[in-house]
Coordinates of C-alpha atoms and ligand atoms in Angstrom, one line a residue:
M1 CA 0.0 0.0 0.0
S2 CA 1.5 3.3 -1.0
K3 CA -1.6 5.3 -1.8
I4 CA -3.9 5.9 1.2
K5 CA -7.6 6.8 1.0
L6 CA -8.4 10.0 2.8
Y7 CA -11.4 10.3 5.2
E8 CA -12.2 13.5 3.5
G9 CA -12.2 11.9 0.1
G10 CA -9.5 11.3 -2.5
T11 CA -6.2 9.5 -2.2
L12 CA -2.7 10.5 -1.2
P13 CA 0.6 9.0 -2.2
I14 CA 2.5 8.1 1.0
E15 CA 6.1 7.4 1.6
M16 CA 6.6 3.8 2.8
H17 CA 9.8 4.6 4.6
R18 CA 11.1 7.0 7.2
V19 CA 14.3 9.1 6.8
S20 CA 17.4 8.9 9.0
I21 CA 20.1 10.6 7.0
V22 CA 19.3 13.9 5.4
H23 CA 21.0 16.4 3.0
P24 CA 20.3 20.0 3.7
I25 CA 19.1 22.0 0.6
R26 CA 18.9 25.7 0.1
L27 CA 16.9 28.1 -2.0
I28 CA 19.0 30.9 -3.3
P29 CA 17.3 34.3 -4.0
V30 CA 15.8 34.8 -7.4
E31 CA 18.5 37.3 -8.4
E32 CA 21.2 34.7 -7.8
R33 CA 19.2 32.2 -9.8
L34 CA 19.4 34.5 -12.7
R35 CA 23.1 34.8 -12.2
A36 CA 23.4 31.0 -11.9
L37 CA 21.5 30.6 -15.2
D38 CA 23.8 33.1 -16.9
E39 CA 26.8 31.1 -15.8
A40 CA 25.1 27.9 -17.0
G41 CA 24.4 29.3 -20.5
N42 CA 20.7 28.9 -19.6
C43 CA 21.1 25.1 -19.7
S44 CA 19.9 23.2 -16.7
Y45 CA 22.6 20.6 -17.1
N46 CA 25.2 23.2 -16.5
L47 CA 23.8 24.5 -13.2
K48 CA 25.8 23.7 -10.1
S49 CA 23.8 21.4 -7.8
E50 CA 24.5 23.8 -4.8
D51 CA 22.4 26.4 -6.7
V52 CA 19.5 24.0 -7.1
F53 CA 16.7 23.8 -4.5
I54 CA 14.8 20.7 -5.8
D55 CA 16.8 18.6 -8.2
M56 CA 14.5 16.9 -10.7
I57 CA 16.9 16.6 -13.6
T58 CA 17.1 12.8 -13.3
D59 CA 16.9 9.9 -11.0
S60 CA 20.2 8.5 -12.4
G61 CA 22.6 7.7 -9.5
F62 CA 20.4 9.9 -7.3
N63 CA 17.9 7.5 -5.8
A64 CA 18.2 7.2 -2.0
M65 CA 19.6 4.0 -0.5
S66 CA 17.8 1.9 2.0
D67 CA 19.3 1.2 5.4
A68 CA 20.1 -2.3 4.2
Q69 CA 21.9 -0.9 1.2
A70 CA 23.9 1.5 3.3
G71 CA 25.0 -1.4 5.5
A72 CA 25.9 -3.5 2.5
F73 CA 28.4 -0.9 1.4
H74 CA 30.8 -2.2 4.0
L75 CA 30.6 -5.8 2.9
A76 CA 32.6 -5.0 -0.3
D77 CA 35.3 -7.4 -1.3
Y78 CA 37.7 -5.4 -3.4
A79 CA 39.7 -8.3 -4.8
Y80 CA 40.7 -7.6 -8.3
A81 CA 39.7 -11.1 -9.5
G82 CA 37.0 -13.5 -8.2
S83 CA 35.7 -11.2 -5.5
T84 CA 32.9 -12.5 -3.2
T85 CA 30.9 -9.4 -4.0
Y86 CA 30.8 -10.4 -7.7
Y87 CA 29.6 -13.9 -7.0
K88 CA 26.9 -12.7 -4.6
M89 CA 25.7 -10.3 -7.3
A90 CA 25.8 -13.0 -10.0
D91 CA 23.7 -15.3 -7.7
K92 CA 21.1 -12.5 -7.2
I93 CA 20.9 -12.1 -11.0
K94 CA 20.3 -15.8 -11.4
E95 CA 17.7 -15.8 -8.6
I96 CA 15.7 -12.8 -9.9
L97 CA 16.3 -12.7 -13.7
G98 CA 17.1 -16.4 -14.3
K99 CA 20.3 -15.6 -16.3
E100 CA 23.4 -17.7 -16.0
Y101 CA 26.0 -15.1 -16.8
F102 CA 26.5 -11.6 -15.4
L103 CA 29.0 -8.9 -16.5
P104 CA 29.2 -5.7 -14.4
V105 CA 30.2 -2.4 -16.2
H106 CA 30.5 1.1 -14.9
Q107 CA 27.1 2.4 -16.1
G108 CA 24.3 1.8 -18.6
R109 CA 25.9 3.3 -21.7
A110 CA 28.9 1.1 -21.1
C111 CA 26.6 -1.9 -21.5
E112 CA 25.4 -0.4 -24.7
Q113 CA 29.0 0.1 -25.9
M114 CA 29.9 -3.5 -25.1
L115 CA 26.8 -4.8 -26.8
A116 CA 27.4 -2.7 -29.9
R117 CA 31.0 -3.7 -30.1
S118 CA 30.1 -7.4 -29.7
F119 CA 27.2 -7.6 -32.1
V120 CA 26.8 -4.6 -34.5
K121 CA 28.6 -4.4 -37.8
Q122 CA 28.4 -1.9 -40.7
G123 CA 25.0 -1.7 -42.3
D124 CA 23.1 -3.6 -39.4
L125 CA 19.7 -2.5 -38.4
I126 CA 18.3 -2.9 -34.9
P127 CA 14.5 -2.7 -34.4
T128 CA 13.4 -1.0 -31.2
N129 CA 10.2 0.3 -29.8
F130 CA 11.9 3.7 -29.4
H131 CA 15.5 4.9 -29.4
F132 CA 17.4 6.0 -26.3
C133 CA 20.1 8.5 -27.3
T134 CA 23.1 6.6 -25.8
F135 CA 22.2 3.3 -27.4
L136 CA 21.6 5.0 -30.7
T137 CA 25.0 6.7 -30.6
Q138 CA 26.8 3.4 -29.7
T139 CA 25.0 1.6 -32.6
R140 CA 25.9 4.3 -35.1
L141 CA 29.5 4.4 -34.0
M142 CA 29.7 0.7 -35.1
G143 CA 28.1 1.6 -38.5
G144 CA 24.6 0.3 -37.6
D145 CA 21.3 2.1 -37.1
L146 CA 18.1 1.8 -35.2
V147 CA 14.6 1.4 -36.7
E148 CA 11.7 2.4 -34.5
F149 CA 8.4 0.4 -34.3
L150 CA 6.5 2.3 -31.7
Q151 CA 2.7 2.2 -32.1
E152 CA 1.2 5.4 -33.3
K153 CA -0.4 6.1 -29.8
G154 CA 3.1 6.4 -28.2
L155 CA 4.0 9.4 -30.4
S156 CA 1.2 11.5 -29.0
T157 CA 1.7 13.4 -25.7
V158 CA -2.0 12.9 -24.9
G159 CA -4.2 9.9 -24.5
E160 CA -5.0 7.4 -21.8
D161 CA -3.6 4.2 -23.2
G162 CA -1.8 2.5 -20.4
F163 CA 1.0 1.0 -22.5
K164 CA 2.2 3.6 -24.9
G165 CA 5.6 1.9 -25.2
D166 CA 4.2 -1.0 -27.2
Y167 CA 5.7 -2.2 -30.5
D168 CA 3.6 -2.2 -33.7
L169 CA 3.9 -5.9 -34.3
E170 CA 2.6 -5.9 -37.8
K171 CA 5.2 -3.3 -38.9
L172 CA 7.9 -5.2 -37.1
E173 CA 7.0 -8.5 -38.9
K174 CA 6.8 -6.7 -42.3
F175 CA 10.3 -5.2 -41.7
L176 CA 11.8 -8.6 -40.7
N177 CA 10.2 -10.3 -43.8
E178 CA 11.8 -7.7 -46.0
T179 CA 15.3 -7.4 -44.4
P180 CA 18.1 -10.0 -44.6
K181 CA 18.4 -11.7 -41.3
E182 CA 22.2 -11.2 -41.2
R183 CA 21.6 -7.5 -41.0
V184 CA 19.5 -7.8 -37.8
P185 CA 21.7 -8.9 -34.9
M186 CA 19.1 -8.2 -32.3
I187 CA 15.7 -6.7 -31.5
R188 CA 15.8 -4.2 -28.7
I189 CA 13.0 -3.7 -26.2
E190 CA 13.1 -0.7 -23.8
A191 CA 11.1 -1.0 -20.6
G192 CA 9.7 2.2 -19.3
T193 CA 10.4 4.0 -22.6
N194 CA 12.4 7.0 -21.5
L195 CA 12.1 9.5 -24.4
I196 CA 8.4 9.3 -24.9
G197 CA 7.8 10.2 -21.2
G198 CA 8.6 7.0 -19.3
Q199 CA 5.7 5.2 -20.9
P200 CA 5.6 1.4 -20.2
I201 CA 5.4 -1.5 -22.6
S202 CA 3.0 -4.3 -21.8
L203 CA 4.1 -7.9 -21.0
D204 CA 1.9 -9.3 -23.7
N205 CA 3.6 -7.1 -26.3
I206 CA 7.1 -8.0 -24.9
N207 CA 6.2 -11.7 -25.2
A208 CA 4.9 -11.2 -28.8
V209 CA 8.0 -9.4 -29.9
S210 CA 10.1 -12.1 -28.3
A211 CA 8.1 -14.9 -30.1
I212 CA 8.6 -13.1 -33.4
A213 CA 12.3 -12.7 -32.9
R214 CA 12.9 -16.2 -31.6
A215 CA 11.0 -17.8 -34.5
R216 CA 13.6 -16.1 -36.7
G217 CA 16.6 -16.9 -34.5
I218 CA 17.2 -13.3 -33.7
R219 CA 18.4 -12.2 -30.2
V220 CA 16.0 -10.3 -27.9
L221 CA 17.8 -7.5 -26.1
L222 CA 15.9 -5.9 -23.2
D223 CA 17.0 -2.6 -21.7
M224 CA 15.8 -2.9 -18.1
S225 CA 17.1 0.5 -16.9
L226 CA 13.6 1.8 -16.2
V227 CA 12.0 -1.6 -15.4
M228 CA 11.0 -0.6 -11.9
D229 CA 8.2 1.7 -13.1
N230 CA 7.2 -0.7 -15.8
L231 CA 6.8 -3.5 -13.3
H232 CA 4.4 -1.2 -11.3
F233 CA 2.4 -0.4 -14.4
I234 CA 2.0 -4.0 -15.4
K235 CA 0.8 -4.9 -11.9
T236 CA -1.7 -2.0 -11.8
R237 CA -2.8 -1.7 -15.5
D238 CA -2.7 -5.3 -16.8
E239 CA -5.8 -7.1 -15.7
K240 CA -4.2 -10.5 -16.3
R241 CA -1.2 -9.8 -14.0
K242 CA -2.9 -7.9 -11.2
D243 CA -2.5 -10.9 -8.8
H244 CA 1.1 -11.6 -9.9
T245 CA 3.9 -10.6 -7.6
I246 CA 6.5 -8.1 -8.8
R247 CA 9.0 -11.0 -8.7
Q248 CA 6.8 -13.1 -11.0
I249 CA 6.3 -10.2 -13.5
M250 CA 10.0 -9.5 -13.5
R251 CA 10.8 -13.1 -14.3
E252 CA 8.2 -13.4 -17.0
M253 CA 9.7 -10.3 -18.6
A254 CA 13.3 -11.5 -18.2
D255 CA 12.4 -14.9 -19.7
A256 CA 11.3 -13.2 -22.9
A257 CA 14.8 -11.7 -23.4
D258 CA 18.1 -13.4 -24.4
I259 CA 20.2 -10.5 -23.2
I260 CA 19.3 -8.0 -20.5
Y261 CA 21.2 -4.9 -19.7
F262 CA 20.6 -2.1 -17.3
S263 CA 21.8 1.2 -15.9
G264 CA 22.5 0.4 -12.2
R265 CA 22.2 4.1 -11.6
K266 CA 18.5 3.5 -12.0
L267 CA 17.7 -0.1 -11.4
G268 CA 19.2 -1.1 -8.1
F269 CA 19.5 2.4 -6.6
A270 CA 23.3 2.4 -7.0
R271 CA 25.9 3.5 -9.5
G272 CA 26.9 0.9 -12.0
G273 CA 25.5 -1.3 -14.8
G274 CA 25.2 -4.9 -15.9
I275 CA 24.6 -7.3 -18.8
C276 CA 23.2 -10.7 -18.3
M277 CA 22.5 -13.6 -20.6
N278 CA 22.3 -17.4 -20.9
D279 CA 24.1 -18.0 -24.2
H280 CA 27.7 -19.0 -23.6
G281 CA 28.9 -17.8 -27.0
D282 CA 27.4 -14.4 -26.5
Y283 CA 28.8 -14.2 -23.0
I284 CA 32.3 -14.8 -24.2
K285 CA 32.1 -12.1 -26.9
V286 CA 30.8 -9.5 -24.4
R287 CA 33.1 -10.6 -21.7
D288 CA 36.2 -10.1 -23.9
N289 CA 35.0 -6.5 -24.6
V290 CA 34.4 -5.9 -20.9
S291 CA 37.9 -7.1 -20.1
C292 CA 39.3 -4.8 -22.8
F293 CA 37.3 -1.6 -22.1
E294 CA 35.8 -1.7 -18.7
G295 CA 37.8 -3.8 -16.3
F296 CA 38.3 -7.4 -15.3
P297 CA 35.0 -9.1 -15.8
T298 CA 34.3 -9.6 -12.1
F299 CA 34.2 -5.9 -11.5
G300 CA 34.0 -4.3 -14.9
G301 CA 34.8 -0.8 -13.8
M302 CA 32.3 -0.8 -10.9
S303 CA 33.3 -0.2 -7.3
S304 CA 32.7 -3.4 -5.3
A305 CA 30.9 -1.3 -2.7
E306 CA 28.4 -0.1 -5.3
M307 CA 27.9 -3.7 -6.4
E308 CA 26.9 -4.7 -2.9
V309 CA 24.5 -1.7 -2.8
M310 CA 23.1 -2.8 -6.2
R311 CA 22.6 -6.4 -5.1
V312 CA 20.5 -5.3 -2.1
G313 CA 18.8 -2.7 -4.4
F314 CA 17.6 -5.6 -6.6
D315 CA 15.9 -7.1 -3.6
D316 CA 14.3 -3.7 -2.7
T317 CA 13.0 -3.6 -6.2
M318 CA 11.0 -6.7 -5.7
D319 CA 8.9 -4.9 -3.2
E320 CA 5.6 -3.3 -4.5
N321 CA 5.9 -0.5 -2.0
V322 CA 9.2 0.5 -3.4
V323 CA 8.4 0.3 -7.1
S324 CA 5.2 2.2 -6.7
Q325 CA 6.7 5.2 -4.9
G326 CA 8.0 7.0 -8.1
P327 CA 4.9 6.3 -10.2
D328 CA 2.5 7.3 -7.4
F329 CA 4.2 10.7 -6.9
I330 CA 4.3 11.2 -10.7
E331 CA 0.6 10.4 -11.0
Y332 CA -0.2 12.9 -8.3
M333 CA 1.7 15.6 -10.1
V334 CA 0.1 14.7 -13.5
E335 CA -3.4 14.8 -11.9
E336 CA -2.8 18.1 -10.2
F337 CA -1.5 19.7 -13.4
K338 CA -4.4 18.3 -15.4
K339 CA -6.9 19.8 -13.0
R340 CA -5.3 23.2 -13.7
G341 CA -5.0 22.8 -17.4
V342 CA -1.2 22.6 -17.4
P343 CA -0.1 20.5 -20.4
V344 CA 1.5 17.3 -19.4
V345 CA 2.2 13.9 -21.1
T346 CA -0.7 11.5 -20.3
P347 CA -1.2 9.0 -18.9
A348 CA 1.3 9.5 -16.1
G349 CA 4.4 7.5 -16.9
G350 CA 7.5 6.5 -14.9
L351 CA 10.7 8.4 -14.1
G352 CA 9.2 11.8 -14.0
C353 CA 6.3 14.1 -14.8
H354 CA 6.8 15.4 -18.3
L355 CA 5.5 18.9 -19.1
D356 CA 4.7 19.4 -22.8
A357 CA 6.6 22.5 -23.7
D358 CA 5.1 22.5 -27.2
R359 CA 1.8 23.3 -25.7
F360 CA 3.0 25.2 -22.6
C361 CA 5.0 27.6 -24.9
A362 CA 2.9 27.4 -28.0
H363 CA 3.6 31.1 -28.6
L364 CA 7.3 30.2 -29.3
G365 CA 8.5 28.8 -32.6
K366 CA 9.6 25.1 -32.9
K367 CA 13.2 26.2 -33.3
E368 CA 13.2 28.6 -30.3
F369 CA 14.1 26.0 -27.7
R370 CA 10.7 25.8 -26.1
A371 CA 11.7 23.1 -23.6
A372 CA 15.0 24.8 -22.7
A373 CA 13.2 28.1 -22.2
L374 CA 10.6 26.4 -20.1
A375 CA 13.2 24.6 -18.0
A376 CA 15.0 28.0 -17.4
A377 CA 11.7 29.7 -16.5
I378 CA 10.9 26.9 -14.0
Y379 CA 14.3 27.4 -12.4
I380 CA 13.8 31.2 -12.1
V381 CA 10.4 30.8 -10.3
S382 CA 11.2 27.8 -8.1
G383 CA 14.8 27.0 -7.9
A384 CA 13.8 23.5 -9.1
R385 CA 15.8 22.0 -12.0
G386 CA 14.1 19.9 -14.6
M387 CA 15.6 18.2 -17.7
E388 CA 15.2 19.6 -21.1
R389 CA 14.0 16.8 -23.3
G390 CA 13.8 18.6 -26.6
L391 CA 16.2 20.0 -29.2
S392 CA 19.2 20.2 -26.8
S393 CA 18.8 16.5 -26.0
E394 CA 19.2 15.5 -29.6
A395 CA 22.2 14.8 -31.8
P396 CA 24.2 18.0 -32.9
E397 CA 23.0 17.6 -36.5
D398 CA 19.3 17.9 -35.6
S399 CA 17.5 21.2 -35.8
I400 CA 14.1 20.0 -34.7
A401 CA 13.2 17.6 -32.0
P402 CA 10.2 15.2 -32.2
F403 CA 9.0 16.4 -28.8
E404 CA 9.8 19.4 -26.7
L405 CA 9.3 18.2 -23.1
V406 CA 10.6 19.2 -19.7
R407 CA 11.0 16.2 -17.4
L408 CA 10.5 16.8 -13.7
A409 CA 12.2 13.5 -12.6
V410 CA 11.1 12.0 -9.3
P411 CA 14.2 10.3 -7.9
R412 CA 13.0 7.5 -5.7
R413 CA 12.8 8.0 -1.9
V414 CA 14.5 11.4 -2.2
Y415 CA 11.8 14.1 -2.0
T416 CA 8.7 14.3 0.1
L417 CA 5.2 15.3 -0.9
S418 CA 5.9 18.9 0.4
H419 CA 8.7 19.2 -2.2
I420 CA 6.4 17.9 -4.9
K421 CA 3.5 20.2 -3.9
Y422 CA 5.9 23.2 -4.0
V423 CA 7.0 22.4 -7.5
I424 CA 3.4 21.9 -8.7
D425 CA 2.5 25.3 -7.2
R426 CA 5.3 27.2 -8.9
V427 CA 4.8 25.5 -12.3
C428 CA 1.1 26.5 -12.0
W429 CA 2.1 30.1 -11.3
L430 CA 4.3 30.0 -14.3
Y431 CA 1.6 28.6 -16.5
E432 CA -0.6 31.6 -15.6
H433 CA 2.3 33.8 -16.7
R434 CA 3.4 31.6 -19.6
D435 CA 3.2 34.4 -22.2
M436 CA 6.2 36.0 -20.4
I437 CA 8.4 33.0 -21.3
G438 CA 10.5 34.1 -24.3
A439 CA 12.7 32.4 -26.9
M440 CA 16.2 31.1 -26.5
R441 CA 18.8 31.3 -29.2
W442 CA 22.3 29.8 -29.7
E443 CA 24.9 31.6 -27.7
D444 CA 27.2 31.1 -30.7
E445 CA 25.6 29.7 -33.9
S446 CA 28.9 28.2 -35.0
V447 CA 29.1 26.0 -31.8
K448 CA 26.0 23.9 -31.9
E449 CA 26.6 21.3 -29.2
H450 CA 23.4 19.5 -28.3
M451 CA 23.8 16.1 -26.5
F452 CA 22.2 17.9 -23.5
I453 CA 24.7 20.8 -23.3
D454 CA 23.9 23.9 -25.3
F455 CA 24.9 27.4 -24.5
L456 CA 21.9 29.5 -25.1
R457 CA 21.0 33.2 -24.6
P458 CA 17.5 34.6 -24.2
A459 CA 16.1 36.5 -27.2
D460 CA 15.5 39.6 -25.0
D461 CA 15.2 40.4 -21.3
W462 CA 12.2 38.1 -20.7
R463 CA 14.0 36.3 -17.9
E464 CA 14.5 39.5 -15.9
R465 CA 10.9 40.6 -16.5
L466 CA 9.6 37.2 -15.4
A467 CA 11.8 37.4 -12.3
L468 CA 10.4 40.8 -11.5
E469 CA 6.8 39.6 -11.9
Y470 CA 7.5 36.7 -9.7
K471 CA 9.0 38.9 -7.0
K472 CA 5.9 41.1 -7.1
A473 CA 3.9 38.0 -6.3
N474 CA 5.7 38.0 -2.9
L475 CA 5.9 34.2 -2.7
E476 CA 9.5 34.0 -1.2
Ligands
F0G501 N1 18.9 3.2 -21.1 C1 17.9 4.0 -20.7 C2 16.5 3.6 -20.9 C3 18.2 5.1 -19.9 O1 17.3 5.9 -19.4 C4 19.6 5.5 -19.7 C5 20.0 6.6 -18.9 C6 20.6 4.6 -20.2 C7 20.2 3.5 -21.0 C8 22.0 4.9 -20.1 O2 22.4 4.7 -18.7 O3 23.1 6.9 -17.8 O4 23.8 4.7 -16.7 O5 24.8 5.4 -18.9 N2 19.2 7.6 -18.7 C9 19.5 8.8 -17.9 C10 18.4 9.7 -17.7 C11 20.7 9.5 -18.4 O6 18.5 10.6 -16.9 O7 17.3 9.5 -18.3 P1 23.6 5.5 -18.0

């Protein structure tokens, strides 16, 4: 139980933990926030965390540890080869995911690099429900590319379909019928599809993709970085699985995949990553790359202490009260915003509440960095930092992004409902004053950076005017 019914009506997400170690945070005055934005080139990624009041840029490496995780830190066996820590982690993977082989690496994109190096060659095409930028980059570096098969519904920021991350199975089959098998080394499935607003994929759809791939002898690759939220959504939105335990759902999903990888900065509430599989030949290929690029295969560039934390984090993840905490807070935010007409991606997904900057800042042009401008404006009126998920998050060669979103990530077990309510309140104030949000331009047209870090300048003094209006409201 993580949502309680109120006597006065309605429900409330409630934290199923209490806090014993805290980090103080501070809200710097609005004038200083303007200065911090200047120094950061108006890019939320460039802000110093000490200047941020509520940090909602990501959950990556930022989820809070449980007491059991903090304790496990000290069990680390730092042996270079054959450490006890590694074997305990490998056993946990076997127990939960049913995979024989486990290779640790330093973070999620390292898994992707190892997999691309092991399996992708020039001209290969990898079907996926939707791309994630780091996997796309690693695949392209090896001369391959991704082909997206997301159902139409996933490309809309509105709608109430519970599984917007689903594959279009017909299109996938047609593609596989028309493409030589040698060019398709694997089919990728992303759980909790990040770039469409953390939208889940259904277990039936995963099983169907897996059956299609296996009938053709193609590997199924599952990115489980965001599986926590996806598990919750299967449990709560899939009638067939409502009585299944989180552990059962996780295993059914894992069984559908031949290779699983994850960012341990998300799954497992630690800082690391991992690749698991049953095929010995595949394991040897990936292991040799891990040895070459990450570290000896029993630590793969991860700290043993973090591996201990990750192992306990896997157990934590099997608890419904833990996997529901993020999605319940996000749903609360989405519902509050919907009530006030603030445009958000619906239905509520995982990872964070996604504001739709295309609708929020409809008065700005598509190339005027709507999401970056909105993220800067949110910081000015709240001190909260969201993540631009628009043009600045794309590859340098792109001049238009498919979506302009601002993600207000909800790192797990980190913020309380007061923090969440505060952010909702300030975003609502901003929505009432949205016409004051102005355009952003390149700081220097000749240095188009993207990949999250752009140096931008406001088209005029709209940020100062917005700050003045906010001060007049006397809210701080
Ligand atoms: N796959 C998915 C679905 C991710 O969301 C991420 C990271 C990665 C792979 C790469 O993992 O960061 O450990 O190298 N997402 C982070 C985010 C960056 O904030 O959404 P990593």
